[in-house]
Amino acid sequence: MPDPGKKVLIGSDYYFIYGFDKKPKMGTVIMKVEIFTMGGKKDTTLEVKVDAGMPDMKGAHDTGDRPFKLSQKGVYLLPVDIVMPGDWEIKLTFLKNGKVIFRGSYKFSV
Ligand SMILES: [Cu+2]
C-alpha cells in the first residue's frame, strides 16, 4: 500500500486513508482507517480487519485478523501492540457484505 496518510483505492467505488496515532514505536499504537466513497462521502458500511506481526518471526507475535471498531465519528480504530523492535507488517482486509474486496499490507521498522 502507499504510505500512511495517502489515498488508497478500493476498486472503483471507495478509497481509504489509514494511519497511526503516532509514528509506530515500542508500545501500543492506535491504527485508524477512514473510508470514503469516490464522491468523498465518509462510508462506514465496510468491515475492516488487521493482522499485525513480524514477517521474520512468523507466528511469534502475529495477532491474527482482528476487526476494527467504529468510533462515533465514523473512524475505524484498533490498538496494535508493538512488542519488539524490528521489522513489522500490517495486513489490512476490507469486506463488504462479508466478501473480501481489498487486501493490502504496509511494512515499517521500529
Ligand atoms: Cu519479534
PDB file of C-alpha atoms and ligand atoms in Angstrom:
ATOM      1  CA  MET A   1       0.000   0.000   0.000  1.00  0.00           C
ATOM      2  CA  PRO A   2       1.061   3.625  -0.302  1.00  0.00           C
ATOM      3  CA  ASP A   3       2.350   5.274   2.871  1.00  0.00           C
ATOM      4  CA  PRO A   4       0.030   6.258   5.737  1.00  0.00           C
ATOM      5  CA  GLY A   5      -1.955   9.420   5.009  1.00  0.00           C
ATOM      6  CA  LYS A   6      -2.231   8.717   1.273  1.00  0.00           C
ATOM      7  CA  LYS A   7      -5.387   7.739  -0.577  1.00  0.00           C
ATOM      8  CA  VAL A   8      -5.671   4.029  -1.336  1.00  0.00           C
ATOM      9  CA  LEU A   9      -8.255   2.987  -3.908  1.00  0.00           C
ATOM     10  CA  ILE A  10     -10.612   0.084  -3.237  1.00  0.00           C
ATOM     11  CA  GLY A  11     -11.778  -0.913  -6.682  1.00  0.00           C
ATOM     12  CA  SER A  12     -13.749   1.875  -8.325  1.00  0.00           C
ATOM     13  CA  ASP A  13     -16.235   2.593  -5.526  1.00  0.00           C
ATOM     14  CA  TYR A  14     -14.242   3.563  -2.461  1.00  0.00           C
ATOM     15  CA  TYR A  15     -10.936   4.828  -1.214  1.00  0.00           C
ATOM     16  CA  PHE A  16      -9.452   4.850   2.267  1.00  0.00           C
ATOM     17  CA  ILE A  17      -6.764   6.603   4.252  1.00  0.00           C
ATOM     18  CA  TYR A  18      -5.011   4.789   7.047  1.00  0.00           C
ATOM     19  CA  GLY A  19      -2.567   5.888   9.689  1.00  0.00           C
ATOM     20  CA  PHE A  20      -1.322   5.641  13.231  1.00  0.00           C
ATOM     21  CA  ASP A  21      -1.861   7.971  16.165  1.00  0.00           C
ATOM     22  CA  LYS A  22       1.913   8.361  16.314  1.00  0.00           C
ATOM     23  CA  LYS A  23       4.943   7.057  14.499  1.00  0.00           C
ATOM     24  CA  PRO A  24       4.954   3.332  15.386  1.00  0.00           C
ATOM     25  CA  LYS A  25       7.318   2.568  18.236  1.00  0.00           C
ATOM     26  CA  MET A  26       7.510   0.117  21.117  1.00  0.00           C
ATOM     27  CA  GLY A  27       4.228   0.027  22.993  1.00  0.00           C
ATOM     28  CA  THR A  28       0.678   0.488  21.808  1.00  0.00           C
ATOM     29  CA  VAL A  29      -0.137   2.428  18.676  1.00  0.00           C
ATOM     30  CA  ILE A  30      -3.691   3.122  17.583  1.00  0.00           C
ATOM     31  CA  MET A  31      -4.343   2.322  13.946  1.00  0.00           C
ATOM     32  CA  LYS A  32      -7.032   4.279  12.201  1.00  0.00           C
ATOM     33  CA  VAL A  33      -8.786   3.889   8.886  1.00  0.00           C
ATOM     34  CA  GLU A  34     -11.234   6.242   7.238  1.00  0.00           C
ATOM     35  CA  ILE A  35     -13.227   5.114   4.232  1.00  0.00           C
ATOM     36  CA  PHE A  36     -14.800   7.373   1.637  1.00  0.00           C
ATOM     37  CA  THR A  37     -16.903   6.883  -1.441  1.00  0.00           C
ATOM     38  CA  MET A  38     -15.392   8.111  -4.686  1.00  0.00           C
ATOM     39  CA  GLY A  39     -17.616  11.167  -4.224  1.00  0.00           C
ATOM     40  CA  GLY A  40     -15.771  11.944  -0.992  1.00  0.00           C
ATOM     41  CA  LYS A  41     -18.539  10.948   1.424  1.00  0.00           C
ATOM     42  CA  LYS A  42     -17.465   9.084   4.549  1.00  0.00           C
ATOM     43  CA  ASP A  43     -18.529   5.451   4.430  1.00  0.00           C
ATOM     44  CA  THR A  44     -18.917   3.132   7.403  1.00  0.00           C
ATOM     45  CA  THR A  45     -20.569   0.161   5.727  1.00  0.00           C
ATOM     46  CA  LEU A  46     -17.398  -1.841   5.216  1.00  0.00           C
ATOM     47  CA  GLU A  47     -15.793  -4.181   7.704  1.00  0.00           C
ATOM     48  CA  VAL A  48     -12.047  -3.772   8.212  1.00  0.00           C
ATOM     49  CA  LYS A  49      -9.617  -6.180   9.830  1.00  0.00           C
ATOM     50  CA  VAL A  50      -5.912  -6.050  10.503  1.00  0.00           C
ATOM     51  CA  ASP A  51      -3.300  -8.676  11.150  1.00  0.00           C
ATOM     52  CA  ALA A  52      -0.049  -7.362  12.612  1.00  0.00           C
ATOM     53  CA  GLY A  53       3.187  -9.266  13.019  1.00  0.00           C
ATOM     54  CA  MET A  54       6.879  -9.555  12.280  1.00  0.00           C
ATOM     55  CA  PRO A  55       7.493 -11.181   8.865  1.00  0.00           C
ATOM     56  CA  ASP A  56      10.881 -12.560  10.008  1.00  0.00           C
ATOM     57  CA  MET A  57       9.356 -14.156  13.097  1.00  0.00           C
ATOM     58  CA  LYS A  58       6.337 -15.950  11.664  1.00  0.00           C
ATOM     59  CA  GLY A  59       3.901 -16.907  14.368  1.00  0.00           C
ATOM     60  CA  ALA A  60       5.834 -15.216  17.165  1.00  0.00           C
ATOM     61  CA  HIS A  61       3.667 -12.111  17.508  1.00  0.00           C
ATOM     62  CA  ASP A  62       1.041 -12.417  14.781  1.00  0.00           C
ATOM     63  CA  THR A  63      -2.197 -11.028  16.089  1.00  0.00           C
ATOM     64  CA  GLY A  64      -4.414 -12.800  13.566  1.00  0.00           C
ATOM     65  CA  ASP A  65      -7.184 -10.865  11.858  1.00  0.00           C
ATOM     66  CA  ARG A  66      -8.826  -8.535  14.337  1.00  0.00           C
ATOM     67  CA  PRO A  67     -11.775  -6.288  13.453  1.00  0.00           C
ATOM     68  CA  PHE A  68     -11.502  -2.514  13.777  1.00  0.00           C
ATOM     69  CA  LYS A  69     -14.098  -0.787  15.932  1.00  0.00           C
ATOM     70  CA  LEU A  70     -16.081   2.131  14.529  1.00  0.00           C
ATOM     71  CA  SER A  71     -15.896   5.353  16.522  1.00  0.00           C
ATOM     72  CA  GLN A  72     -18.860   7.708  16.785  1.00  0.00           C
ATOM     73  CA  LYS A  73     -17.126   9.913  14.238  1.00  0.00           C
ATOM     74  CA  GLY A  74     -17.027   7.065  11.766  1.00  0.00           C
ATOM     75  CA  VAL A  75     -13.341   6.325  12.150  1.00  0.00           C
ATOM     76  CA  TYR A  76     -12.205   2.720  12.282  1.00  0.00           C
ATOM     77  CA  LEU A  77      -9.828   2.295  15.227  1.00  0.00           C
ATOM     78  CA  LEU A  78      -7.778  -0.535  16.666  1.00  0.00           C
ATOM     79  CA  PRO A  79      -4.841  -0.651  19.089  1.00  0.00           C
ATOM     80  CA  VAL A  80      -1.804  -2.631  17.937  1.00  0.00           C
ATOM     81  CA  ASP A  81       0.868  -3.729  20.401  1.00  0.00           C
ATOM     82  CA  ILE A  82       4.416  -3.354  19.157  1.00  0.00           C
ATOM     83  CA  VAL A  83       6.226  -5.706  21.492  1.00  0.00           C
ATOM     84  CA  MET A  84       9.672  -5.843  19.927  1.00  0.00           C
ATOM     85  CA  PRO A  85      11.960  -3.660  17.822  1.00  0.00           C
ATOM     86  CA  GLY A  86      12.489  -4.786  14.239  1.00  0.00           C
ATOM     87  CA  ASP A  87      10.530  -5.108  11.013  1.00  0.00           C
ATOM     88  CA  TRP A  88       6.754  -5.210  11.293  1.00  0.00           C
ATOM     89  CA  GLU A  89       3.975  -5.696   8.791  1.00  0.00           C
ATOM     90  CA  ILE A  90       0.289  -4.890   8.994  1.00  0.00           C
ATOM     91  CA  LYS A  91      -2.118  -6.587   6.641  1.00  0.00           C
ATOM     92  CA  LEU A  92      -5.470  -4.903   6.084  1.00  0.00           C
ATOM     93  CA  THR A  93      -8.560  -6.709   4.815  1.00  0.00           C
ATOM     94  CA  PHE A  94     -11.726  -4.885   3.733  1.00  0.00           C
ATOM     95  CA  LEU A  95     -15.020  -6.713   3.444  1.00  0.00           C
ATOM     96  CA  LYS A  96     -18.351  -5.674   2.018  1.00  0.00           C
ATOM     97  CA  ASN A  97     -21.332  -7.839   2.927  1.00  0.00           C
ATOM     98  CA  GLY A  98     -18.901 -10.475   4.178  1.00  0.00           C
ATOM     99  CA  LYS A  99     -16.964 -10.622   0.920  1.00  0.00           C
ATOM    100  CA  VAL A 100     -13.308  -9.551   0.722  1.00  0.00           C
ATOM    101  CA  ILE A 101     -12.957  -6.579  -1.642  1.00  0.00           C
ATOM    102  CA  PHE A 102      -9.441  -5.412  -0.780  1.00  0.00           C
ATOM    103  CA  ARG A 103      -6.257  -6.659   0.815  1.00  0.00           C
ATOM    104  CA  GLY A 104      -3.121  -4.615   1.356  1.00  0.00           C
ATOM    105  CA  SER A 105      -0.061  -4.505   3.544  1.00  0.00           C
ATOM    106  CA  TYR A 106       2.374  -1.971   4.922  1.00  0.00           C
ATOM    107  CA  LYS A 107       5.808  -2.633   6.380  1.00  0.00           C
ATOM    108  CA  PHE A 108       7.646  -0.487   8.861  1.00  0.00           C
ATOM    109  CA  SER A 109      10.611  -0.713  11.183  1.00  0.00           C
ATOM    110  CA  VAL A 110      10.605   0.022  14.877  1.00  0.00           C
TER     111      VAL A 110
HETATM  112 CU    CU B   1       9.755 -10.405  17.083  1.00  0.00          CU
END
